Amino acid sequence: MKKYAIIVAGGSGVRMGTTVPKQFLLLHGRAVLWYTLQTFLSAYEDMLVMLVLPAEHLEMGRALVDSMVTGRVQIVTGGATRFHSVQNGCRVIAGAGADPRRAEESVIFVHDGVRCLLSKGLVQRCHDQAVQLGSAIPVISSRDSVRLVEGEGSQVIDRSRVRLVQTPQTFLSHLLLPAYEVEYNEAFTDDAQVVEAAGHAVQLIEGETNNIKITMPEDLVIAGYWLKEGLMAKRD
Amino acid sequence: MKKYAIIVAGGSGVRMGTTVPKQFLLLHGRAVLWYTLQTFLSAYEDMLVMLVLPAEHLEMGRALVDSMVTGRVQIVTGGATRFHSVQNGCRVIAGAGADPRRAEESVIFVHDGVRCLLSKGLVQRCHDQAVQLGSAIPVISSRDSVRLVEGEGSQVIDRSRVRLVQTPQTFLSHLLLPAYEVEYNEAFTDDAQVVEAAGHAVQLIEGETNNIKITMPEDLVIAGYWLKEGLMAKRD
């Protein structure tokens, strides 16, 4: 079965306090996005990557991809929101203008480009579960108590039932591609919700605690530490 | 009004992979717990600290407190769980054996010893709100989507309503002390829940994203980075 990774890298550097967008910041001499791409490309020899970038970062993305000497990364122009960016990636996979339900069945990973610390093992586990159950949404438990705000007050939620959601959110193409032809809804914060809105249940899978989003300067420090310690390599 | 901080430092070093309990690990030459104590002591000149430690760490705790040249930290022996440790702290404040409802009204902070990165400003904001509204529970928003596991499936929770709970959980003594005379319940994961079980609503307050628990080796790296950058000092 074909394997596609839609890697969404649409963020700016605002929260980082930098002018370089965070997905292009350097970690031990390589862009954050380089590590992400490398992990997906090395997880499967036949993995094809759709790298979705805002128009203003296409050139930087092209330079990065050229440096990797691979023919397996295609650059796609992003949309106004994360939803629209993923939708663009889906449409390239389905073949422009084609009926997505007629596309050849494949496994599609949707991943945040700034989550550069995921392991190859997580990609492979998500693949295997999606092939078997249709989807794989990586989640981890919360280390803190969790509350739900309700009007003026709040109530505690049973922490043992709470899960924090990561990516790659992984789906068989017959679930993901038609789901992304829905009308945009502001309530969509991830791909699992889009697929659920199309009437399909999604299946969770254990994520990784260090599969964090690089959004704050301190995240770059942590990421550098993990890469230096070789913790990534050990887990593969 | 008197001010007491019950600082609970009961953890072992198991998750850290160290033999030194995590609250005594060094950051720039000082124990994690030193920073925590220092922040509370410097937030108010009349702050009194009840440092609750497991019996096997009393000696290490004594050495740390002696090094700080302050008469404002009292060491209290911990109990079997966090609940029992906080309860021991409450009983020392109430006066051994006394009716907690007759204790003089005061503001009581309950804080995790390994959250060593909180600012003085947070302590002061919690104090002011507790004086005004009875309690102050610091919370932050979630950076990830959140799901609730239900039987075989799961459902997304509206992220805008989710809050991750921190400490210091701060209360007027007439709310906290009698609440902690309740029978232990495994469902209690923090102090807000104990006070709610006694029939009182609790009030949330904005926490701090770097007010993390030092529980994993990488947390120590982040903490060291923040301290080095002087981000703590700038926020005071």
mmCIF file of C-alpha atoms in Angstrom, chain A residues 115 143-150 154 156-157 161-165 189-190 192-193 196 202 204 213 215-219 221-222 225-226, chain B residues 115 143-150 154 156-157 161-165 189-190 192-193 196 202 204 213 215-219 221-222 225-226:
data_model
loop_
_atom_site.group_PDB
_atom_site.id
_atom_site.type_symbol
_atom_site.label_atom_id
_atom_site.label_comp_id
_atom_site.label_asym_id
_atom_site.label_seq_id
_atom_site.Cartn_x
_atom_site.Cartn_y
_atom_site.Cartn_z
ATOM 1 C CA ARG A 115 7.153 18.101 15.813
ATOM 2 C CA ARG A 143 0.969 15.032 33.879
ATOM 3 C CA ASP A 144 -1.242 17.706 35.464
ATOM 4 C CA SER A 145 -4.776 17.652 36.816
ATOM 5 C CA VAL A 146 -7.242 18.838 34.178
ATOM 6 C CA ARG A 147 -10.288 21.072 34.593
ATOM 7 C CA LEU A 148 -13.092 22.067 32.287
ATOM 8 C CA VAL A 149 -14.310 25.651 32.455
ATOM 9 C CA GLU A 150 -18.101 25.906 32.596
ATOM 10 C CA SER A 154 -14.986 24.826 36.478
ATOM 11 C CA VAL A 156 -12.248 18.589 37.436
ATOM 12 C CA ILE A 157 -12.080 15.881 34.762
ATOM 13 C CA ARG A 161 -9.490 9.505 30.975
ATOM 14 C CA VAL A 162 -7.746 12.603 29.564
ATOM 15 C CA ARG A 163 -5.426 12.332 26.555
ATOM 16 C CA LEU A 164 -3.336 15.076 24.920
ATOM 17 C CA VAL A 165 -3.362 14.650 21.158
ATOM 18 C CA THR A 189 -8.391 21.735 15.462
ATOM 19 C CA ASP A 190 -6.982 18.500 14.055
ATOM 20 C CA ALA A 192 -9.220 13.346 13.779
ATOM 21 C CA GLN A 193 -12.070 15.828 14.131
ATOM 22 C CA GLU A 196 -15.134 12.168 12.822
ATOM 23 C CA VAL A 202 -10.980 7.242 15.117
ATOM 24 C CA LEU A 204 -6.049 6.221 19.486
ATOM 25 C CA LYS A 213 5.768 21.018 19.033
ATOM 26 C CA THR A 215 6.792 26.669 19.387
ATOM 27 C CA MET A 216 8.733 28.405 22.170
ATOM 28 C CA PRO A 217 12.474 29.162 22.514
ATOM 29 C CA GLU A 218 12.780 26.649 25.376
ATOM 30 C CA ASP A 219 11.421 23.891 23.119
ATOM 31 C CA VAL A 221 16.677 23.864 23.963
ATOM 32 C CA ILE A 222 14.917 20.617 24.864
ATOM 33 C CA TYR A 225 19.282 18.188 24.326
ATOM 34 C CA TRP A 226 17.378 15.142 23.116
ATOM 35 C CA ARG B 115 7.781 23.242 40.647
ATOM 36 C CA ARG B 143 -1.218 23.542 23.556
ATOM 37 C CA ASP B 144 -2.544 20.244 22.199
ATOM 38 C CA SER B 145 -6.016 19.027 21.302
ATOM 39 C CA VAL B 146 -7.552 17.131 24.216
ATOM 40 C CA ARG B 147 -9.651 13.957 24.144
ATOM 41 C CA LEU B 148 -11.630 12.095 26.762
ATOM 42 C CA VAL B 149 -11.516 8.308 26.663
ATOM 43 C CA GLU B 150 -14.967 6.737 26.994
ATOM 44 C CA SER B 154 -12.936 8.747 22.767
ATOM 45 C CA VAL B 156 -12.700 15.527 21.621
ATOM 46 C CA ILE B 157 -13.159 18.174 24.305
ATOM 47 C CA ARG B 161 -12.529 25.146 27.874
ATOM 48 C CA VAL B 162 -9.661 22.896 28.991
ATOM 49 C CA ARG B 163 -7.223 24.026 31.692
ATOM 50 C CA LEU B 164 -4.126 22.218 32.978
ATOM 51 C CA VAL B 165 -3.828 22.691 36.729
ATOM 52 C CA THR B 189 -5.334 14.415 42.886
ATOM 53 C CA ASP B 190 -4.975 17.964 44.171
ATOM 54 C CA ALA B 192 -8.827 22.033 44.830
ATOM 55 C CA GLN B 193 -10.656 18.704 44.774
ATOM 56 C CA GLU B 196 -14.609 21.094 46.542
ATOM 57 C CA VAL B 202 -12.753 27.107 43.842
ATOM 58 C CA LEU B 204 -9.081 29.697 38.917
ATOM 59 C CA LYS B 213 7.104 19.938 37.541
ATOM 60 C CA THR B 215 9.997 15.011 36.912
ATOM 61 C CA MET B 216 12.062 13.986 33.886
ATOM 62 C CA PRO B 217 15.747 14.582 33.046
ATOM 63 C CA GLU B 218 14.802 16.984 30.244
ATOM 64 C CA ASP B 219 12.857 19.140 32.711
ATOM 65 C CA VAL B 221 17.633 20.987 31.221
ATOM 66 C CA ILE B 222 14.761 23.393 30.630
ATOM 67 C CA TYR B 225 18.057 27.196 30.697
ATOM 68 C CA TRP B 226 15.373 29.412 32.185
#
